[in-house]
Structure formats: C-alpha cells, structure tokens
Amino acid sequence: MNKILVVSEALGEPNHKRGIFHFTRELVRSLAADGHELTLLVETTRRYRKLRRRQQRARLLPDDSRLIELLALYRFLDEADMNAPMMRSGGLRRTIDWLRNKLRAATSLEFAVSFLRAIRLLPTSVKLIENRAAGLEYIPTDLRHLQLFGEFQLESGFYTYQDTSALLRLPPPRIDARGYDVILVDTPTRVAIRRDRGAKVICVVHDLLPLTDLKLSDVATRLFLSRLFTSLQQADELAFVSNYSMNRFRALLPQFANLPARVVYPRTRFAAPKLAVPAAARTVRPSFVVIVSAEPRKNLAAVTRAFRKLPQADLIVIGYTGDPSLSRNLPPNVKFSGYVDEAEKAALIAEAHGLIMPSLAEGFGVPIIEALAANTPVLCSDIPVFREVAGELADYFDPFSIDDIRASVTRVMARQDALRDSIRERRTELAERFGHHTQARDLLSHRMVAESVIPAALASPAAPAFDSLAAHGT
C-alpha cells in the first residue's frame, strides 16, 4: 500500500470546481477502499485562523486539543457556496471585486509565509494534523469524504498564492512531500514539490478548455498555462479523464509526448438497480434534467428554447447559470433548482425521463455516468467525448439545432422502456468501466502509453465507443 499526498484545490480549499471535486472525491473513496494511506494538503487562510481562534476562546477544550484544529478545518472547508457567482471576464464591478480580493489575500500573513518559502527565505516546515473524526458528532454528507484522510497537511496560503505567483511571475509555492510514495495533483497546479527519490508525482489533466474556449478571458488562459507547465515539469506521469482529452493534449502539446500517460475515467456509484416501472404505468408528467455551470459552453439557452416547443414535458435546471438573463421570461415548464446536494441530485436524475447534456465542449461529462448508474436515459450533444463515454446508449442531437434537441426529447419520451432496458443490459460493463471501485486500480496501474493516436471510434462520430475502446482507456 502507498502513502499518498493529495494536492487538490477542489478538496483542500472552499471553491466551485465541482467536476474536479467529483472526480477526486470518488478517487479518494477508491484509494481508501484499497487500503492506501491518504493525506490532504489544506490551505490555511485568515478565515481559517479566525475559526480556530474562535474555538480557542471558548475555553471548553484544552488549548492543545486537536479537536479545535479539526473543527476549524471542517468548518473552513464547508464554506464553499456553489450558488455564488464565479469570476468571469468583463465588467468593471467584477474586475474591482477581483482586484480587491487579490489585494486582501496578498496582504495576509499566509500569503507572506508562502512567498518567503517560495524564495527559500523560510524553510518548508510540515504541519500535520491527525484526522480523528470520531470526535465530531455529525459530519454533513458533502464533507464525509474528509473522513477518509488519515492526516491533513497544512500549508499557509498555498492555493491563494499560486495564481498570484503566476500573474506576477513569482516563484511557485513550495511544499515538502518527503515521506510519501505518491503525490497526486488532481488538476494542473503551480507548485514546486520536494520529495524522496523514487516518489512519483501524478498530475491529472481534465481538459484543455482554458486554452481553447474562446469565451474565457485571457487572464484565465495565462493562469492555466502557468499552472500546466509548472505541473508538467514536476510530473512523472499524467492521468487524463478521457481518451479525447489525452489526444487533444498530444495534438496541442506534442513536446510532452515523452511523459507516460493513462486514462482514468471519473467514477460514480452503481448501486443495485431498482425494479423498472413500465412506461404505461407511469402517470407523472415527463421531466428532464440538465446540470449546468456558469459557462457558455454548457449551452443552456438552446435547451430552454427547445422546451418552449415541448409544453408536454418539464425541464429541471440544476446548478448555477451565472447569467441572470437565462432565468427571465422562461416558459412555465422550465424550473431552476439552483445547487442541490448529492442526494437530491441523484434523486432528481433517477426520477427523470432523461438527462440532457447539451454541452458544446467537455473533457468528460460526469452527469452521463450518473444517469446511466440510475438507469435514466441520456440525451447529449453529438461530440466525440460523449460518444466515448456513452457509446450507443445515448440519444444524440446537434447542439446548435433547437429542432434537433426537441426531436431528441420526443424520441426519448416515446422509447423509455427500450432505452432503460438497453442500459440495464450493460450494467455490469458500465459498473466495471465507471464504478468507483476500479478507479484506484486504474490510477496506480503500471500500464501506460507514452504516445497516443486518435482511436477510430473518435475519428468517426457515429462509431459506438464501447465496441472499439479498451475497457479503461489505457
């Protein structure tokens, strides 16, 4: 078994990177189930110090009690507001707010410590906190993954400092990872890692959209490039979330073809399937679910326009859209739920007549496998990565055509039983390919590819993915 240090913005600070959060959370579950010892690198900030002081002032526990630290850590990591707007390009107010937040962070004690460590004026001391979660009476569902870590490694201002260091061309933050067999960096991160000889750094690349999405700002592209190149200099191996992402990387950055790489699909839980309810027995009004974030590539506007022409069905929009205009003048059959927790999201998907993925570009598409796990039909854009994930089990449409989306919804309403039977028949294969129990094995497997060519299944959008791709994409 390995000692693994997990470097993850999605888990180690409150943020909005939900897709990365899902990937890493399921991976942590899989690694823990296989018996690996896990440590999470957590950023400490002014807010964390305030929470810790508040616990200490209560004087109910000894000053050296680790429970004080754990309470502060868990509460700090529980502060992510998934409905809060993400920073987008344009707009004087957003620019001022962004600069104000950066200035506040740059004048903090934690930022100064991280900077002094980066320029080697302070040593990279390690502070570990044993995760004795049994002392906590109740842990919310969205925080239960934290129980899987044996320890937390605290780093002052680490994630906050990395972007500022990229913008101002300062040295990257440094961490001491000696004593670990594997350092897992779950998305390109600007970090200099001190480690033992023989220790392995694995960097996960979800997609290259910050480079190729024309709707993202130049600042976002610069930050991502800085993170990416720093990670590539540190990495011994790369992990991609799909063959599509890996091949895009090889095409855009051929100078890194020498780095060993593998595909580790995002995972979900395939519980025992419920008994199917025949379509004739369903009396509820048809409903469809779409899961979005504040990005134009999610293509929500096209789906809502399609449902104007589908008064016989409802559309439930999960997530934060980032554009208030999208929620104005909606047809009565379109409802916005905002952010919901994992249990409610799973219930909405399971009860729906179909899950819609209308994205114009993705690195994978986690809601697809969540729908397949729930035996819910999938309707998605006809793009290569969705063909790789869903194969012939989805109904595809042209994401730029409102009429094509409407026709897809109509087909799925008419073929409910047949579509659900097809998913059920492939359940064993789907669970092996996308079930969380195989994710750790795929990440730590010795099977890798140093170079990759685009598989035939991706060259032809109409080719079913399951018949021509390896079970785990390696």
XYZ file of C-alpha atoms in Angstrom:
474
model
C 0.000 0.000 0.000
C 1.121 3.565 -0.714
C 1.326 6.738 1.318
C -0.345 9.340 -0.892
C -0.389 13.134 -0.562
C -3.411 14.619 -2.350
C -2.903 18.164 -3.681
C -6.405 19.320 -4.578
C -7.949 22.774 -4.784
C -11.328 21.076 -5.052
C -10.919 19.423 -1.634
C -8.229 21.500 0.073
C -9.963 24.899 -0.007
C -13.583 26.090 -0.349
C -14.187 26.609 -4.088
C -16.525 25.931 -7.023
C -14.632 23.321 -9.077
C -17.448 20.813 -8.909
C -16.380 18.488 -11.755
C -12.868 18.151 -10.320
C -14.360 17.766 -6.852
C -16.471 14.825 -8.050
C -13.503 13.126 -9.724
C -11.205 13.462 -6.715
C -13.834 12.567 -4.140
C -14.603 9.271 -5.882
C -10.892 8.609 -6.390
C -10.235 9.166 -2.687
C -13.009 6.712 -1.846
C -11.479 4.142 -4.166
C -7.936 4.655 -2.840
C -9.124 4.390 0.763
C -11.073 1.208 -0.005
C -7.873 -0.322 -1.430
C -6.042 0.427 1.824
C -3.810 3.347 0.794
C -2.855 5.924 3.448
C -4.132 9.352 2.428
C -3.123 12.876 3.443
C -4.875 16.009 2.126
C -2.955 19.243 1.616
C -5.160 22.013 3.034
C -4.583 25.721 2.571
C -4.835 27.835 5.730
C -6.012 31.425 5.413
C -7.019 34.369 7.552
C -10.516 32.877 7.678
C -9.173 29.563 8.978
C -7.177 31.353 11.700
C -10.322 33.243 12.740
C -12.292 29.995 13.073
C -9.511 28.404 15.134
C -9.248 31.416 17.477
C -12.993 31.344 17.990
C -12.758 27.719 19.171
C -9.841 28.519 21.451
C -11.629 31.485 23.062
C -14.468 29.186 24.116
C -12.084 27.671 26.712
C -14.104 24.469 26.756
C -11.260 22.340 25.417
C -7.535 22.254 26.269
C -5.520 24.769 24.211
C -3.548 21.939 22.578
C -6.650 19.910 21.668
C -6.571 18.610 18.092
C -10.348 18.792 18.067
C -10.045 22.591 17.915
C -7.996 22.276 14.717
C -10.374 19.699 13.237
C -13.431 21.817 13.943
C -11.774 24.808 12.270
C -10.654 22.723 9.271
C -14.007 21.066 8.655
C -15.886 24.346 9.024
C -13.416 26.162 6.776
C -13.738 23.516 4.038
C -17.536 23.627 4.337
C -17.721 27.294 3.302
C -17.985 26.778 -0.463
C -21.148 28.430 -1.806
C -21.952 26.553 -5.016
C -24.607 29.130 -5.926
C -22.225 32.078 -5.665
C -21.242 33.662 -8.994
C -17.907 32.686 -10.453
C -15.485 35.343 -11.666
C -15.984 35.970 -15.366
C -14.238 38.318 -17.769
C -15.628 41.813 -18.387
C -17.485 44.191 -16.128
C -15.907 46.969 -14.090
C -17.507 45.830 -10.830
C -16.300 42.243 -11.225
C -12.809 43.487 -12.043
C -12.721 45.713 -8.966
C -14.000 42.883 -6.740
C -11.387 40.518 -8.162
C -8.582 43.024 -7.563
C -9.862 43.739 -4.044
C -9.858 40.020 -3.182
C -6.370 39.566 -4.619
C -5.069 42.580 -2.690
C -6.641 41.298 0.541
C -5.025 37.890 0.001
C -1.659 39.396 -0.935
C -1.508 41.329 2.332
C -2.303 38.337 4.534
C 0.144 36.582 6.813
C -0.379 33.297 4.986
C 0.491 34.837 1.617
C 3.689 36.306 3.051
C 4.704 32.935 4.511
C 4.046 31.161 1.206
C 6.066 33.793 -0.682
C 9.024 33.595 1.724
C 9.023 29.826 1.411
C 8.901 30.105 -2.381
C 12.035 32.278 -2.426
C 13.667 29.996 0.192
C 13.895 32.575 2.970
C 11.731 30.323 5.142
C 12.015 26.531 5.373
C 9.180 24.330 4.105
C 8.158 23.087 7.524
C 5.442 20.435 7.642
C 2.456 20.692 9.962
C 0.346 17.546 10.120
C -2.951 17.130 11.945
C -4.240 13.635 12.653
C -7.810 13.309 11.443
C -9.582 11.870 14.478
C -13.034 12.481 13.042
C -14.670 10.335 15.724
C -14.558 13.424 17.950
C -17.008 15.204 15.637
C -20.622 14.451 16.446
C -22.068 14.914 12.957
C -20.395 15.297 9.562
C -22.600 16.614 6.703
C -22.959 14.468 3.613
C -20.884 16.817 1.432
C -17.955 16.559 3.878
C -17.864 12.816 4.518
C -15.012 12.305 2.073
C -12.782 14.162 4.554
C -13.121 11.236 6.957
C -11.089 9.111 4.525
C -7.897 11.094 5.121
C -5.653 9.933 7.929
C -3.997 13.342 8.206
C -4.206 16.902 6.935
C -1.046 18.745 5.897
C -1.494 22.475 6.495
C 0.111 24.944 4.076
C -0.176 28.704 4.587
C -1.944 30.433 1.695
C -0.883 27.731 -0.752
C -3.741 27.766 -3.291
C -4.270 31.519 -2.961
C -0.604 32.262 -3.610
C -0.250 30.068 -6.697
C -2.360 32.230 -9.046
C -0.795 35.475 -7.848
C 2.637 33.941 -8.349
C 1.653 33.110 -11.923
C 0.286 36.577 -12.700
C 3.302 38.375 -11.174
C 5.831 35.745 -12.306
C 6.903 34.976 -8.777
C 8.403 31.597 -7.819
C 5.745 28.895 -7.309
C 4.776 27.814 -3.781
C 6.893 25.014 -2.353
C 5.748 22.008 -0.370
C 7.681 19.285 1.440
C 6.287 15.922 0.286
C 9.067 13.759 1.668
C 7.771 10.573 3.225
C 5.112 9.976 0.553
C 5.211 7.341 -2.170
C 2.804 9.168 -4.478
C 1.925 12.853 -4.797
C -1.402 13.172 -6.593
C -2.058 16.609 -8.146
C -5.706 16.451 -9.213
C -5.588 19.337 -11.709
C -2.694 21.397 -13.127
C -1.322 23.281 -10.117
C 1.545 25.721 -9.744
C 3.702 24.002 -7.123
C 7.351 23.060 -6.528
C 7.487 19.674 -4.807
C 10.310 18.467 -2.596
C 10.114 14.674 -2.450
C 12.035 11.478 -1.822
C 13.953 9.710 -4.558
C 11.610 7.206 -6.148
C 8.438 9.051 -5.146
C 6.034 9.544 -8.045
C 4.105 12.694 -8.985
C 0.898 12.030 -10.937
C -0.865 15.049 -12.434
C -4.471 14.792 -13.631
C -5.500 16.801 -16.713
C -9.263 17.114 -17.098
C -9.344 19.166 -20.289
C -7.608 21.985 -22.150
C -10.674 24.222 -22.342
C -8.928 27.207 -20.695
C -6.703 27.225 -23.796
C -9.313 26.504 -26.458
C -12.574 28.044 -25.155
C -12.814 31.443 -26.834
C -15.341 32.662 -24.256
C -12.813 32.518 -21.411
C -10.669 35.527 -20.594
C -7.017 35.978 -21.478
C -6.208 36.023 -17.745
C -7.784 32.564 -17.326
C -5.697 31.243 -20.207
C -2.472 32.697 -18.806
C -3.155 31.276 -15.360
C -3.926 27.831 -16.750
C -0.798 27.807 -18.939
C 1.349 28.732 -15.965
C -0.216 26.007 -13.844
C 0.005 23.455 -16.626
C 3.662 23.990 -17.493
C 4.682 24.003 -13.835
C 2.840 20.718 -13.315
C 4.338 19.158 -16.434
C 7.825 19.990 -15.183
C 7.057 18.211 -11.894
C 5.065 15.233 -13.173
C 6.376 11.710 -13.642
C 3.062 10.554 -15.102
C -0.101 12.157 -16.451
C -3.660 10.955 -15.997
C -6.440 12.099 -18.336
C -10.171 11.782 -17.741
C -10.869 10.559 -21.295
C -9.123 9.386 -24.430
C -10.462 12.529 -26.056
C -8.672 14.775 -23.542
C -5.463 12.792 -23.862
C -5.473 13.023 -27.644
C -6.231 16.739 -27.560
C -3.260 17.179 -25.249
C -0.990 15.186 -27.583
C -2.147 17.230 -30.571
C -1.750 20.644 -28.916
C 1.386 19.936 -26.840
C 3.411 17.338 -28.769
C 6.607 18.377 -26.957
C 5.339 16.485 -23.897
C 4.682 13.218 -25.741
C 7.502 11.604 -23.758
C 5.526 11.799 -20.491
C 3.867 8.459 -19.668
C 0.103 8.826 -19.605
C -3.029 6.888 -18.783
C -6.788 7.447 -18.866
C -8.615 7.338 -15.534
C -12.300 7.889 -16.082
C -14.339 9.766 -13.483
C -16.461 7.353 -11.493
C -19.777 7.071 -9.718
C -21.593 4.507 -7.588
C -23.548 1.747 -9.285
C -25.932 0.622 -6.565
C -28.307 -2.289 -7.043
C -30.816 -1.220 -9.742
C -34.412 -0.621 -8.731
C -37.233 -2.515 -10.382
C -38.275 -0.828 -13.599
C -41.679 0.827 -13.836
C -43.254 0.227 -17.262
C -43.882 3.369 -19.280
C -47.615 2.594 -19.416
C -47.758 2.586 -15.617
C -46.133 5.994 -15.220
C -48.692 8.687 -14.613
C -46.312 11.502 -13.734
C -45.667 14.310 -16.173
C -42.441 13.736 -18.162
C -39.475 15.650 -16.764
C -35.876 16.061 -17.926
C -32.827 17.208 -16.010
C -29.906 19.354 -17.186
C -26.889 20.124 -14.989
C -25.082 23.376 -15.729
C -22.457 25.817 -14.501
C -21.689 29.444 -15.322
C -20.072 28.744 -18.678
C -21.452 29.492 -22.170
C -20.228 26.126 -23.475
C -22.885 24.414 -21.318
C -25.383 25.625 -23.950
C -28.325 26.016 -21.588
C -30.070 28.670 -23.711
C -30.557 26.216 -26.573
C -32.241 23.666 -24.307
C -34.625 26.194 -22.744
C -35.628 27.396 -26.221
C -36.272 23.797 -27.251
C -38.583 23.301 -24.263
C -40.688 26.282 -25.352
C -41.805 23.918 -28.102
C -42.279 20.999 -25.667
C -45.168 22.057 -23.387
C -45.906 18.407 -22.613
C -42.622 17.968 -20.640
C -40.758 19.783 -17.853
C -37.109 20.778 -17.678
C -35.312 20.980 -14.303
C -32.088 23.015 -14.361
C -29.600 22.071 -11.640
C -26.667 24.342 -10.843
C -25.705 27.972 -11.076
C -26.036 29.564 -14.529
C -24.074 32.782 -13.915
C -26.312 34.700 -16.332
C -29.466 36.222 -14.786
C -30.966 36.722 -18.247
C -31.266 32.950 -18.669
C -33.813 32.762 -15.830
C -36.006 35.611 -17.135
C -39.127 35.140 -19.286
C -38.921 31.368 -19.014
C -41.693 29.088 -20.250
C -43.723 27.603 -17.352
C -42.277 24.139 -17.939
C -38.664 25.213 -17.146
C -37.693 25.298 -13.467
C -34.387 26.333 -11.867
C -33.426 24.390 -8.734
C -30.035 26.024 -8.165
C -27.345 23.997 -6.460
C -28.597 20.828 -4.755
C -26.692 18.338 -2.623
C -25.577 14.980 -3.997
C -28.516 13.002 -2.588
C -31.122 15.364 -4.055
C -29.321 15.493 -7.390
C -29.253 11.695 -7.567
C -32.983 11.574 -6.777
C -33.831 14.126 -9.469
C -31.814 12.179 -12.053
C -33.381 8.843 -11.048
C -36.929 10.251 -11.263
C -36.383 11.976 -14.627
C -37.371 10.639 -18.029
C -33.941 11.658 -19.262
C -30.781 13.611 -18.523
C -29.737 16.175 -21.135
C -26.078 17.072 -21.804
C -26.157 19.858 -24.412
C -22.528 20.997 -23.967
C -20.528 22.297 -26.906
C -17.267 21.028 -25.373
C -16.305 18.878 -22.372
C -13.410 16.852 -21.049
C -15.689 14.012 -19.965
C -19.302 14.534 -18.790
C -19.884 13.131 -15.294
C -23.713 13.560 -15.338
C -23.837 10.987 -18.155
C -22.475 8.189 -15.977
C -24.613 9.353 -13.034
C -27.671 8.936 -15.263
C -26.528 5.523 -16.535
C -25.992 4.403 -12.930
C -29.607 5.398 -12.209
C -30.914 3.639 -15.352
C -32.030 7.018 -16.704
C -31.908 7.627 -20.475
C -29.267 10.074 -21.719
C -29.663 12.725 -24.407
C -26.471 14.524 -25.392
C -24.618 16.599 -27.930
C -23.076 14.686 -30.761
C -19.467 15.429 -29.824
C -16.592 12.890 -29.715
C -16.086 12.779 -25.957
C -19.765 11.951 -25.339
C -19.536 9.176 -27.945
C -16.595 7.814 -25.975
C -18.464 7.918 -22.664
C -21.976 6.814 -23.652
C -21.462 4.901 -26.912
C -24.747 3.671 -28.343
C -26.578 4.065 -25.029
C -27.397 7.749 -25.610
C -29.650 9.620 -27.997
C -27.552 12.246 -29.802
C -28.508 15.642 -31.198
C -26.908 18.639 -32.904
C -26.324 21.097 -30.008
C -26.708 24.067 -32.361
C -30.170 22.987 -33.568
C -33.208 23.737 -31.389
C -35.347 21.450 -33.536
C -32.848 18.608 -33.202
C -32.856 18.911 -29.401
C -36.657 18.914 -29.392
C -36.745 15.845 -31.636
C -34.322 14.026 -29.325
C -36.554 14.711 -26.297
C -39.583 13.458 -28.234
C -37.773 10.240 -29.214
C -36.690 9.545 -25.648
C -40.200 10.086 -24.271
C -41.500 7.528 -26.794
C -38.753 4.928 -26.152
C -38.487 4.929 -22.354
C -38.707 1.165 -21.789
C -36.345 0.231 -24.635
C -33.717 2.758 -23.557
C -33.848 1.694 -19.921
C -33.619 -1.980 -20.902
C -30.507 -1.240 -23.000
C -28.808 0.457 -20.050
C -29.802 -2.356 -17.693
C -28.351 -4.986 -20.022
C -24.972 -3.210 -19.998
C -24.945 -2.533 -16.263
C -22.141 -4.963 -15.406
C -19.920 -3.498 -18.119
C -20.772 0.060 -17.091
C -20.028 -0.643 -13.433
C -16.623 -2.090 -14.318
C -15.806 0.862 -16.527
C -17.273 3.692 -14.453
C -17.783 2.248 -10.965
C -15.701 3.871 -8.228
C -14.214 0.543 -7.081
C -11.912 0.374 -10.153
C -10.612 3.949 -10.129
C -7.655 3.460 -7.760
C -6.524 0.442 -9.748
C -6.527 2.430 -12.974
C -4.655 5.371 -11.450
C -1.859 3.273 -9.958
C -1.661 0.649 -12.712
C 1.710 0.207 -14.390
C 0.076 0.138 -17.832
C 0.680 3.458 -19.573
C 1.040 4.849 -23.080
C 3.901 7.157 -23.998
C 2.315 8.193 -27.272
C -1.254 8.115 -28.465
C -3.100 8.235 -31.750
C -6.757 9.084 -32.086
C -8.803 5.863 -31.898
C -11.044 5.053 -34.820
C -14.079 5.485 -32.572
C -13.206 9.150 -32.081
C -12.391 9.799 -35.715
C -15.946 8.875 -36.706
C -18.624 10.491 -34.510
C -21.105 7.769 -35.416
C -18.941 4.898 -34.167
C -20.095 3.282 -30.903
C -17.439 3.741 -28.246
C -17.940 0.582 -26.188
C -17.050 -1.764 -29.025
C -13.740 -0.201 -30.006
C -12.184 1.337 -26.876
C -10.377 -0.557 -24.153
C -12.424 -1.028 -21.022
C -10.379 1.546 -19.122
C -8.955 3.573 -21.970
C -5.301 2.761 -21.302
